Coordinates of C-alpha atoms in Angstrom, one line a residue:
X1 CA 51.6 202.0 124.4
X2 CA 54.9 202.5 123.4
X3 CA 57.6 201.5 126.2
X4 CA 60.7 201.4 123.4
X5 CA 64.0 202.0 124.6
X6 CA 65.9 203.6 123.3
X7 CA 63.0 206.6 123.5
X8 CA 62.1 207.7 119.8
X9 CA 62.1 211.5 118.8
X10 CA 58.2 211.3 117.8
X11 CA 55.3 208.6 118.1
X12 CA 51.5 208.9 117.5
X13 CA 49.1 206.9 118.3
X14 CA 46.1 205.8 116.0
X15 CA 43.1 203.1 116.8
X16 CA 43.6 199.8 116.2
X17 CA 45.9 197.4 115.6
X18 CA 47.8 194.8 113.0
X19 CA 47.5 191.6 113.3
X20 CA 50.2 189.0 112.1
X21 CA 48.7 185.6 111.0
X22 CA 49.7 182.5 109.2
X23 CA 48.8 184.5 106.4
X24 CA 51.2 187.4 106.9
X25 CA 54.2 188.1 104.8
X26 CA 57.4 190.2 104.8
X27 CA 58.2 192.5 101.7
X28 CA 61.6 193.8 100.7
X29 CA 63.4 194.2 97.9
X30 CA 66.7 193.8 96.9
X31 CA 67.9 197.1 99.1
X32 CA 66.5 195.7 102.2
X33 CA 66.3 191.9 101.5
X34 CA 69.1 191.9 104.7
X35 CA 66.8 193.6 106.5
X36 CA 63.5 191.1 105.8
X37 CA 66.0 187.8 105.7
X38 CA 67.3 188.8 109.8
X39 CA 63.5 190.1 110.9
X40 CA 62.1 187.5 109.3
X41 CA 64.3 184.6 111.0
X42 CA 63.8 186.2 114.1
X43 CA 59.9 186.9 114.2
X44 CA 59.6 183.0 112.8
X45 CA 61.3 181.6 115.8
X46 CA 59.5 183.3 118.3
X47 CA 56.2 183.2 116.7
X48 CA 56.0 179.8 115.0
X49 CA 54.3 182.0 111.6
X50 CA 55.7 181.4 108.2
X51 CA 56.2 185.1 107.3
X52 CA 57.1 184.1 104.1
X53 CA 59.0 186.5 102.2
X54 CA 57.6 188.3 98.9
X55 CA 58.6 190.9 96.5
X56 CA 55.2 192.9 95.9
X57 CA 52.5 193.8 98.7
X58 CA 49.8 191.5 97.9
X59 CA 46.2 190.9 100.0
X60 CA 47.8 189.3 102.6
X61 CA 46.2 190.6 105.8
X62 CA 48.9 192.0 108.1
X63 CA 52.3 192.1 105.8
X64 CA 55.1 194.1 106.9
X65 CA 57.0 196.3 104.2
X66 CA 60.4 197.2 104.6
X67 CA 61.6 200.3 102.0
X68 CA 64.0 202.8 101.4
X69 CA 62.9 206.8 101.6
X70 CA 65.4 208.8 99.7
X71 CA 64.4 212.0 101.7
X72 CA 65.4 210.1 105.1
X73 CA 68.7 210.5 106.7
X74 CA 71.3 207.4 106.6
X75 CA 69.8 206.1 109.9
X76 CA 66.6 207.5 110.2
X77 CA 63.3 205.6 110.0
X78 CA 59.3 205.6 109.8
X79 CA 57.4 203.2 111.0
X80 CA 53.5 203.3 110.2
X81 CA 51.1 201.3 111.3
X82 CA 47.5 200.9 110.2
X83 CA 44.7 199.4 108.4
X84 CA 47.4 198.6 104.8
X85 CA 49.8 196.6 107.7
X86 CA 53.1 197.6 108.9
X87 CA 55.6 200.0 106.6
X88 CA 59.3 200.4 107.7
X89 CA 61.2 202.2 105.7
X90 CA 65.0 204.4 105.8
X91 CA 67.1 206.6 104.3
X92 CA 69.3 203.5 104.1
X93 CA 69.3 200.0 104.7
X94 CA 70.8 200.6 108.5
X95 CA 68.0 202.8 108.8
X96 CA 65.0 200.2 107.9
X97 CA 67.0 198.0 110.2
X98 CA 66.5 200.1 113.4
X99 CA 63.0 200.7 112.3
X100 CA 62.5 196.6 112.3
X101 CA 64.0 196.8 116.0
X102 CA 61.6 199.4 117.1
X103 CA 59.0 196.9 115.4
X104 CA 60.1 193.9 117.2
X105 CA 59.8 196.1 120.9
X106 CA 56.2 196.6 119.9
X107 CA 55.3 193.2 119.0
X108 CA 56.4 192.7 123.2
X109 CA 58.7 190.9 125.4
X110 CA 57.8 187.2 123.6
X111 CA 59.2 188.5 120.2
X112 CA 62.9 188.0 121.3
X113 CA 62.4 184.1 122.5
X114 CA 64.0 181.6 120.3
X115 CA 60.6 179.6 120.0
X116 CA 57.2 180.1 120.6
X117 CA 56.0 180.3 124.0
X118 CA 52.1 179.3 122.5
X119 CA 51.8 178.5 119.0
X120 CA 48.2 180.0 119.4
X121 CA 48.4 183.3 120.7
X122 CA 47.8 186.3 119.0
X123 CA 50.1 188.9 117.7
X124 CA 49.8 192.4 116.5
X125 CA 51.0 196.1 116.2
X126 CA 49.2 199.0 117.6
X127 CA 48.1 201.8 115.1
X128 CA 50.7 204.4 115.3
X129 CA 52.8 206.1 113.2
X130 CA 56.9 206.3 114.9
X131 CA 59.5 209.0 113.3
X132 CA 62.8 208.6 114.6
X133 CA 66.8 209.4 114.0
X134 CA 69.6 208.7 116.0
X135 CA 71.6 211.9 117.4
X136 CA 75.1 210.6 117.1
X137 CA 76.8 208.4 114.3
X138 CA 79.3 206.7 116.9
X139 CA 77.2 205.0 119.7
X140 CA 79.5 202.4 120.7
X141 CA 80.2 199.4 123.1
X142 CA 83.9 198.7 124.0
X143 CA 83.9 194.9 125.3
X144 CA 87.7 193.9 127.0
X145 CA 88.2 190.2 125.8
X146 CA 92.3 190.1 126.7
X147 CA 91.5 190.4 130.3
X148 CA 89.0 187.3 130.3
X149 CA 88.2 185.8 127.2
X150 CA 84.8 185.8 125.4
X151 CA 84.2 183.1 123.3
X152 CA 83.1 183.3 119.8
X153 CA 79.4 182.6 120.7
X154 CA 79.4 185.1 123.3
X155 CA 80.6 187.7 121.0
X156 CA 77.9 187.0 118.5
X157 CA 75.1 187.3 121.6
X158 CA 76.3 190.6 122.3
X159 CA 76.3 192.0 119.0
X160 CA 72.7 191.1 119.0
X161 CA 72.4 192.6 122.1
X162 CA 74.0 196.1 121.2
X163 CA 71.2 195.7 117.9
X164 CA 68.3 195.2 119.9
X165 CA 69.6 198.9 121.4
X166 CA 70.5 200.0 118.4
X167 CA 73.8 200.6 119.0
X168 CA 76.7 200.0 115.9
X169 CA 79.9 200.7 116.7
X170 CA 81.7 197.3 118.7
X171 CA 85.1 198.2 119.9
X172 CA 86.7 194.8 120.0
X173 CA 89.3 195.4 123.0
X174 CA 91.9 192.5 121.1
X175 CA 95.5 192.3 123.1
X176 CA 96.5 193.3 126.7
X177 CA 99.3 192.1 128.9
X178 CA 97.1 189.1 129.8
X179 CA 96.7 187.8 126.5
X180 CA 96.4 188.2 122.8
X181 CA 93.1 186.9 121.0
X182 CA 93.9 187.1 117.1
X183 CA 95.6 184.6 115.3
X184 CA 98.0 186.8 113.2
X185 CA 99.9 184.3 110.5
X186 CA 103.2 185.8 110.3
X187 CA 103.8 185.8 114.0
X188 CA 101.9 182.6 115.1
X189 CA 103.6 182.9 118.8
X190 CA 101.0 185.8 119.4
X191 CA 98.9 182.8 120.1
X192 CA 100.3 180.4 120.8
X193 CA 101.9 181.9 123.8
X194 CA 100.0 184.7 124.3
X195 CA 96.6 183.6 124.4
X196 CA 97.3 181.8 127.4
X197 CA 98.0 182.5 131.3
X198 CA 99.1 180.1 133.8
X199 CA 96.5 181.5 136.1
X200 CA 94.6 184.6 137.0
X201 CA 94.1 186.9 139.9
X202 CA 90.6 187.0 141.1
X203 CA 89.4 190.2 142.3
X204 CA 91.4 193.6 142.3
X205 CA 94.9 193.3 142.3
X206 CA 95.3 193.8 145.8
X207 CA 93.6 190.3 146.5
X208 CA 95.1 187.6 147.8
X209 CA 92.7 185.1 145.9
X210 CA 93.9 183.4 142.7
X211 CA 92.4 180.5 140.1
X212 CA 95.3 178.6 139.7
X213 CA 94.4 177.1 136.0
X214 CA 94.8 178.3 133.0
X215 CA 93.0 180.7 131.4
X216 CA 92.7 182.2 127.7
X217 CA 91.7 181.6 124.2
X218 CA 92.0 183.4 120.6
X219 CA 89.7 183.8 117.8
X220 CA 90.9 182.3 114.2
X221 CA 91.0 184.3 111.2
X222 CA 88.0 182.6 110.0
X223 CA 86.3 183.5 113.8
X224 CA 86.8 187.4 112.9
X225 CA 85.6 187.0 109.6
X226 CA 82.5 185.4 111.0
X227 CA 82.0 188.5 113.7
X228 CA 83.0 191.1 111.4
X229 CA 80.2 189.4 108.9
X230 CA 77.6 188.8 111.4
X231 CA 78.2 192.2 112.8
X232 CA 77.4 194.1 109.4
X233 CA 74.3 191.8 108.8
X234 CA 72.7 194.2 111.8
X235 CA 74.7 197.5 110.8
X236 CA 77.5 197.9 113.6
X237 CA 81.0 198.5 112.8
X238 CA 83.7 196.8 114.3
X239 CA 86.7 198.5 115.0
X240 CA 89.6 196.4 116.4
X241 CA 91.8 197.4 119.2
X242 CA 96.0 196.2 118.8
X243 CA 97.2 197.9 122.1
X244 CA 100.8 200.1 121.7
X245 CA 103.1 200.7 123.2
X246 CA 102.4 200.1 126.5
X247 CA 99.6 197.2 127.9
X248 CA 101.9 194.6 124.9
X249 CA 103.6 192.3 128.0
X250 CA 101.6 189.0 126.1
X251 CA 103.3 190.0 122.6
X252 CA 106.7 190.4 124.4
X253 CA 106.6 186.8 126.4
X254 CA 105.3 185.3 122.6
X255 CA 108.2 187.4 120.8
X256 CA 110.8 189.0 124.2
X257 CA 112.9 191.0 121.3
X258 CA 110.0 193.5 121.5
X259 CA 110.7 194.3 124.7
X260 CA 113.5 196.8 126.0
X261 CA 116.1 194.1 126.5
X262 CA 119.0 196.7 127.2
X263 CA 117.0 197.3 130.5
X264 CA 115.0 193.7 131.5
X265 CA 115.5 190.1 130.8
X266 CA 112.3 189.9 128.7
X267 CA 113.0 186.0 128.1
X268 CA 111.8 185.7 131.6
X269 CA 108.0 187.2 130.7
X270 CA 105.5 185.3 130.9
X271 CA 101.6 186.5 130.0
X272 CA 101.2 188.5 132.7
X273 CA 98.4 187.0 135.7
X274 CA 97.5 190.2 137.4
X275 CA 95.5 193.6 136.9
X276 CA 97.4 197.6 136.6
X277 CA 99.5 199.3 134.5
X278 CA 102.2 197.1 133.7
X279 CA 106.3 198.6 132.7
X280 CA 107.0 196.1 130.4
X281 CA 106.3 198.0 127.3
X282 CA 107.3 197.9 123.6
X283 CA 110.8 199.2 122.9
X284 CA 110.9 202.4 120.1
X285 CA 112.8 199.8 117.5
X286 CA 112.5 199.7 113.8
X287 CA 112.1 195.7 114.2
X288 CA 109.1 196.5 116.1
X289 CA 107.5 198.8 113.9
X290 CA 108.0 196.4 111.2
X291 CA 107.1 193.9 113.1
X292 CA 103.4 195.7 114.4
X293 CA 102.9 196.7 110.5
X294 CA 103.2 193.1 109.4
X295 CA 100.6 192.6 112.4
X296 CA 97.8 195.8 111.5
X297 CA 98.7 193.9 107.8
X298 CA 96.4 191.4 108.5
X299 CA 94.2 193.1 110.8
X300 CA 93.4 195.7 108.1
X301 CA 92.9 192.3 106.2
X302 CA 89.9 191.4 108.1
X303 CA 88.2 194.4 109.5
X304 CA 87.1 196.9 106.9
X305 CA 86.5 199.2 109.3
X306 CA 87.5 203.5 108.6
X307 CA 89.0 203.3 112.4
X308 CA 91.7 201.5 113.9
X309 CA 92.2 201.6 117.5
X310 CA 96.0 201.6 118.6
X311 CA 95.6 202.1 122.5
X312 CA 97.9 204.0 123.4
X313 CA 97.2 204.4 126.9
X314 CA 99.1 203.4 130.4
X315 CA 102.4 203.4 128.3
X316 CA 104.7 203.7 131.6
X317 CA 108.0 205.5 130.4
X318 CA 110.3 204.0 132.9
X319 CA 112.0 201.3 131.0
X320 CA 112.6 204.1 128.2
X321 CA 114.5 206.4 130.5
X322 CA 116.4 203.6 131.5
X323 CA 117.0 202.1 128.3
X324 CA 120.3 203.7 126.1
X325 CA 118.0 202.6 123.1
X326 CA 115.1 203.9 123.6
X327 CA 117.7 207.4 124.9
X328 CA 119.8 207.0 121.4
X329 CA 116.0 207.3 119.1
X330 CA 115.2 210.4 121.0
X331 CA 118.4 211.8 120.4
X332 CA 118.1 210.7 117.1
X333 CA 115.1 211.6 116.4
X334 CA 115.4 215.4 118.3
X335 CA 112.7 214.6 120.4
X336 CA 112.3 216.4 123.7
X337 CA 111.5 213.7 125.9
X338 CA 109.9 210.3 126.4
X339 CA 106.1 211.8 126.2
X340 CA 107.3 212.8 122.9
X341 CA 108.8 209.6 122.2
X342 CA 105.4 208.1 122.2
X343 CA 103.8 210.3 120.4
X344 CA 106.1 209.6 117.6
X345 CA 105.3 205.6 118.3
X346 CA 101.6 206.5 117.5
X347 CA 102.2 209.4 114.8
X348 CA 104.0 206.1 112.6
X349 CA 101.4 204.4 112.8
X350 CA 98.8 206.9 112.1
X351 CA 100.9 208.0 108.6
X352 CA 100.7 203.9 107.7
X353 CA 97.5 203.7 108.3
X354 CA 96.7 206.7 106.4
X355 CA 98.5 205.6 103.3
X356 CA 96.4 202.9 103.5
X357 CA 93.1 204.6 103.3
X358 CA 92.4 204.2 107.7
X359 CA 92.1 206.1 110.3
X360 CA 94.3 206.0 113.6
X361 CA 91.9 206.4 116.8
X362 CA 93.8 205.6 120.3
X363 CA 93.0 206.5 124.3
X364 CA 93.4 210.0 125.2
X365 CA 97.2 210.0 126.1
X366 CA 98.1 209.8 122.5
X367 CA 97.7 213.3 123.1
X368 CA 100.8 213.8 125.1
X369 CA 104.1 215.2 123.2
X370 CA 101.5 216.2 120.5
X371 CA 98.3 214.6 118.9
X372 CA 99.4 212.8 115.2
X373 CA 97.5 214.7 112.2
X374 CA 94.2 213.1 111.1
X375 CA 94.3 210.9 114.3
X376 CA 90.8 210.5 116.9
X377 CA 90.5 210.3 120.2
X378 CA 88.8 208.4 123.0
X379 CA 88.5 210.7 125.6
X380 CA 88.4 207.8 128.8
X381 CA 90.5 210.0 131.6
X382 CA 87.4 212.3 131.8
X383 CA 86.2 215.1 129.5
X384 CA 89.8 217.1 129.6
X385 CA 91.0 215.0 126.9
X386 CA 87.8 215.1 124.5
X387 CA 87.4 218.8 125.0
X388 CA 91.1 219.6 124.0
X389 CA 91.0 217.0 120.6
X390 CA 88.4 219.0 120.0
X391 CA 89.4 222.4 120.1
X392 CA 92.2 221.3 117.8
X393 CA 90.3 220.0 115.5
X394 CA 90.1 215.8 116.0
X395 CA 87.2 214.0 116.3
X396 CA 86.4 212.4 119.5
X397 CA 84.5 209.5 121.0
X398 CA 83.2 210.8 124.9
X399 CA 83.9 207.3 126.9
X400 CA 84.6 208.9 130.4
X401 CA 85.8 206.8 133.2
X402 CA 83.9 208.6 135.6
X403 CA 80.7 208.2 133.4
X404 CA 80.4 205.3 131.3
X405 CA 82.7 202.8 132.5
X406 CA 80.5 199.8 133.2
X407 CA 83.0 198.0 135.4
X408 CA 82.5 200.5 137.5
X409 CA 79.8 199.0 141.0
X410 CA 76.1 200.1 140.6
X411 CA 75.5 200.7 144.3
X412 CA 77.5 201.3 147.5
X413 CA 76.0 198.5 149.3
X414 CA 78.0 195.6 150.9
X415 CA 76.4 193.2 148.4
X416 CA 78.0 194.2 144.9
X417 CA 80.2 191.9 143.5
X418 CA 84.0 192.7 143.3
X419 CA 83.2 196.3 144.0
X420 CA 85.4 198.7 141.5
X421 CA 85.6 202.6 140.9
X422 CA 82.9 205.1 141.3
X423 CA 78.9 204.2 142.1
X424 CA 77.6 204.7 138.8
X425 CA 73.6 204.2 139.1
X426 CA 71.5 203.5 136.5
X427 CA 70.2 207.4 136.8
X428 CA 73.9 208.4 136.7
X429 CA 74.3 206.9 133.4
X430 CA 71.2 208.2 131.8
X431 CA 72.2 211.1 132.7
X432 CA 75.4 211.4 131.2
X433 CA 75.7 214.0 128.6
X434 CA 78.6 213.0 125.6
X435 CA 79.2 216.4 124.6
X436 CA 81.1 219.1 127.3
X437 CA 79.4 222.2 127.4
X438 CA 82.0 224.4 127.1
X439 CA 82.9 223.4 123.5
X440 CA 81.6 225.7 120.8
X441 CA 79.4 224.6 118.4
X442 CA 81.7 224.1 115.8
X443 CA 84.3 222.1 118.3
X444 CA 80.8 219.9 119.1
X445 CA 80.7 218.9 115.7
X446 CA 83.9 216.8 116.3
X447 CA 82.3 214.7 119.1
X448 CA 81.6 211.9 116.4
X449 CA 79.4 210.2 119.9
X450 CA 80.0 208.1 122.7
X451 CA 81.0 204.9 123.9
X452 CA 80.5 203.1 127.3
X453 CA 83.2 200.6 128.0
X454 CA 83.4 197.3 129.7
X455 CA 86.7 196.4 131.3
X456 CA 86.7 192.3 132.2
X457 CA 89.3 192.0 134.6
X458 CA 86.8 190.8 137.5
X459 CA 84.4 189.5 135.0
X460 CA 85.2 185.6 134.6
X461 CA 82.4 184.9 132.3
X462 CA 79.3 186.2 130.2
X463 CA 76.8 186.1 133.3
X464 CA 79.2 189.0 135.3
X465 CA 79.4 190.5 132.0
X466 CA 75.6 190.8 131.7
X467 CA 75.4 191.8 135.2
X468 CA 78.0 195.0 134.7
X469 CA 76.5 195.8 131.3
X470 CA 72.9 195.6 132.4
X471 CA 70.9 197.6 132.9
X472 CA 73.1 200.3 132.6
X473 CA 73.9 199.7 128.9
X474 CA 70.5 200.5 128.0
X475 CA 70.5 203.8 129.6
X476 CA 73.6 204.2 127.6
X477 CA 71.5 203.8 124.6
X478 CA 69.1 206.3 125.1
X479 CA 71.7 208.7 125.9
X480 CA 73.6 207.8 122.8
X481 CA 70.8 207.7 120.6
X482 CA 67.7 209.9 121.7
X483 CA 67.4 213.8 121.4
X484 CA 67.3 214.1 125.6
X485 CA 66.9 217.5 127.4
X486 CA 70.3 218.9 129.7
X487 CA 71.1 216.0 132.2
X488 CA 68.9 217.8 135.1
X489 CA 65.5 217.8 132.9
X490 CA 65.5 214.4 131.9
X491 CA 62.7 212.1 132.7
X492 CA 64.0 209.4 134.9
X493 CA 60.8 208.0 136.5
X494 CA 59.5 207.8 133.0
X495 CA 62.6 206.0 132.0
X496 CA 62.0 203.8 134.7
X497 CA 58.8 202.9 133.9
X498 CA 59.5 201.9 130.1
X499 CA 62.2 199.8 131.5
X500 CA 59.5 197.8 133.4
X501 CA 58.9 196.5 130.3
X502 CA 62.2 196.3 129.0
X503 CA 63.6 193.9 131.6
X504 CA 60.9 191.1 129.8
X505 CA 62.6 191.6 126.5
X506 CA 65.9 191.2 128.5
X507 CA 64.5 188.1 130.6
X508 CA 63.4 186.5 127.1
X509 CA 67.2 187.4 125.6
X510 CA 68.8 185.4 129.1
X511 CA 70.5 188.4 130.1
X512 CA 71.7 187.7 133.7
X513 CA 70.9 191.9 134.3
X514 CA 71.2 193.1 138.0
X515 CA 68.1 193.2 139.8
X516 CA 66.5 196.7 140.7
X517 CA 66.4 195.0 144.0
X518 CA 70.1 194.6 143.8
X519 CA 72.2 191.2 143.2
X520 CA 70.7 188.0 143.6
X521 CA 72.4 185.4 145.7
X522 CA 74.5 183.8 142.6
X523 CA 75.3 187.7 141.4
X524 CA 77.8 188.1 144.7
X525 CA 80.7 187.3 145.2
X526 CA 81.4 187.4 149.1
X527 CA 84.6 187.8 150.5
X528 CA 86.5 189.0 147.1
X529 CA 88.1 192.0 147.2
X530 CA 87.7 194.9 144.7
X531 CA 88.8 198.4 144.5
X532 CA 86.1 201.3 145.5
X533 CA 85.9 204.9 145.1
X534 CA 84.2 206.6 147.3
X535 CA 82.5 210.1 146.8
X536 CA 80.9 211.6 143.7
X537 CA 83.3 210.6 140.7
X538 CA 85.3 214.3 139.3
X539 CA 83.7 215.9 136.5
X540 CA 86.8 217.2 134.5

């Protein structure tokens, strides 16, 4: 009757059903007027009915009401169904929007096509009444777009992809060593010579398989307005990643005085065209500082988002010990080491962004030579990380590797395509619990949610994307926003079964998913060579 995913906390049935005609309208008023303008557009492309849009409930047979319910939380939602029509309504205008998701699952796999299939057929919503809330606040999707580049288009697809599962945080993974991807005005070399690569390795690094053309790309200040914009029509957040210290070789071939250039002739840098961690990383300078604030500058420009990500991860030390400048700022600066060198890197940045009303969030090795005040964490090295931001007091986002990492194969069989990491099953990650049991309740309260995290470097293009993401990420969402029992209890082959009827709404969306079955012949991709893991991943 109901085969929603993600699960909701409470739905009962009642007899009968709503049917939508030519007559049927939508009504929302000026709180929820988003809400009717994106449902509406939607429902009208896939059905061919007007829907127009009204004000006040009139004797249309069928309407759907969209309505805020002061004594319902932020994101919580009720959606009723029966003999009056369909009534959705929120604590907020976020929540009314989930609730028009749930609505759109019920209306069946059709209702996501971008025209109607038959102009004829019937549609309609059971009886029931659905009450439902997410459990965490961050339930995010970290897409990698400096390791292969997305295009604009394919951005805005998968921010209506994270909606349909209601998921609202996008963590837009911006600048790596192969390549930047935002125009920033004041340094307009970030672009122009770090958005591009002379070529790319293809598979893991240990390949000896190249594409020998260029490869890259950059969104325009107007392109991140437009996904910031398009990403708050549907209620997600986007919070930006500008990767220090380390992962930064693209910014030091666009501008080499960033680099350590006591240690390295960083004029020879070029983007770099391979995958690992990289030494060439940003050298403890005040020109770079400056030069990094006049970048976040524009980025707080565009994304108004509480978080900023800052990396902070992979930052390989070696050109600092080597480096008489990078040796002279710790000496100056009474630091013990290079760990604490970096953690005085991120604690600057955390105090600007702070002044200007932010908040610094960066990978879990920000917590090395001591965690800046007020700063987050994403816990991605496991749950060691997350447990001890925690128990000192910093929020936390769970994104373990071993967990949650979507790059990560699907299956040990021969077939997978560029195989990397651990198996991670579609039961593995529905199964994933965000928050380690050992914290205390009051250290759980700092788990602000969870994140799963797609890294491109063997993804080429949105159809490998898809086939990493799916259908994995929707697992994720249940995880991140149902109420779910302990790991061991939960209810797999029921999961399974809804998601018989969730791979029609993916079908209808054009998401190349991988097949229960495993990969279909144009999902492989014999004869490249990735990087497995064998065994059970650690749980740490």
């Amino acid at each position: 009757m109901t085969e929603l995913i993600p699960a909701p906390r409470g739905a009962v049935a009642g007899t009968g059903e709503v049917r939508l005609t030519r007559h049927s309208r939508i009504y929302a008023d000026s709180a929820t007027e988003g809400v009717g303008r994106w449902l509406g557009a939607v429902l009208r492309q896939a059905t061919g009915l007007p829907l127009r849009e009204g004000r006040e409930p009139d004797d249309a047979e069928g309407g759907i009401r969209l309505r805020l319910a002061p004594g319902l939380g932020p994101e919580e939602y009720r959606l009723v169904s029966d003999g009056s029509g369909v009534l959705v309504e929120g604590g907020s205008a976020a929540g009314v929007f989930w609730g028009a998701q749930t609505l759109r699952q019920l209306l069946g796999p059709d209702a996501y096509r971008r025209a109607p299939l038959d102009r004829d057929r019937a549609w309609s919503v059971p009886h029931l009444t659905i009450e439902d809330a997410p459990r965490f606040r961050w339930r995010g999707l970290m897409l990698d777009v400096a390791r292969h580049f997305m295009p604009k288009e394919g951005v805005l697809r998968y921010l209506d992809l994270m909606a349909a599962h209601k998921l609202n945080v996008f963590h837009f993974h911006l600048t790596d060593d192969q390549g930047w991807r935002i125009e920033i005005e004041r340094h307009p070399r970030l672009t122009e010579i770090g958005s591009w690569r002379a070529r790319t390795k293809t598979g893991h690094r240990a390949s000896p398989l190249w594409e020998d053309k260029p490869h890259g790309g950059y969104y325009t200040r107007d392109d991140i307005r437009e996904i910031v914009a398009y990403a708050a029509e549907r209620h997600i957040t986007v919070v930006p990643e500008i990767d220090v210290p380390g992962h930064s070789q693209a910014a030091i071939a666009a501008y080499p005085e960033l680099g350590n250039t006591d240690v390295i002739d960083t004029t020879s840098l070029s983007v770099w065209d391979t995958w690992g961690i990289n030494p060439n990383v940003l050298a403890p300078t005040d020109n770079t500082l400056r030069f990094y604030e006049g970048v976040f500058e524009e980025v707080l420009e565009l994304f108004p988002s509480e978080f900023i990500h800052v990396g902070g991860d992979e930052c390989l030390k070696d050109q600092w010990r080597r480096s008489e400048t990078a040796q002279a700022r710790i000496r100056e600066l009474g630091l013990a080491d290079e760990d604490e060198l970096q953690s005085w890197f991120i604690k600057h940045f955390d105090a600007w962004l702070s002044a200007r009303g932010r908040r610094l969030i960066g990978w879990d090795e920000i917590l090395e030579g001591g965690l800046a005040e007020g700063a987050a964490v994403s816990s991605w090295r496991g749950y060691a990380g997350g447990v001890a931001a925690a128990r000192a007091g910093h929020d936390v986002v769970m994104c373990p590797e071993q967990q949650v990492y979507l790059d990560h194969r699907q299956d040990p069989g021969p077939e997978e395509p560029v195989p990397i990491g651990w198996v991670r099953t579609l039961e593995d990650v529905y199964r994933f619990e965000p928050v380690p049991p050992e914290l205390t309740p009051e250290e759980a309260r700092h788990v602000l949610g969870t994140q799963a995290n797609l890294w491109t470097e063997v993804m080429e293009d949105h159809a490998r994307v898809d086939y990493q993401a799916f259908p994995r990420l929707a697992a994720f969402a249940e995880v991140a926003w149902s109420a779910l029992p302990a790991p061991a209890e939960r209810d797999f082959a029921g999961f399974r079964r809804r998601m018989a009827a969730h791979y029609g709404r993916l079908d209808a969306l054009g998401v190349a998913y991988r097949p229960p079955a495993g990969p279909l012949p144009w999902q492989r991709r014999p004869g490249v060579l990735g990087r497995p893991i064998d065994g059970p991943p650690p749980h740490r």
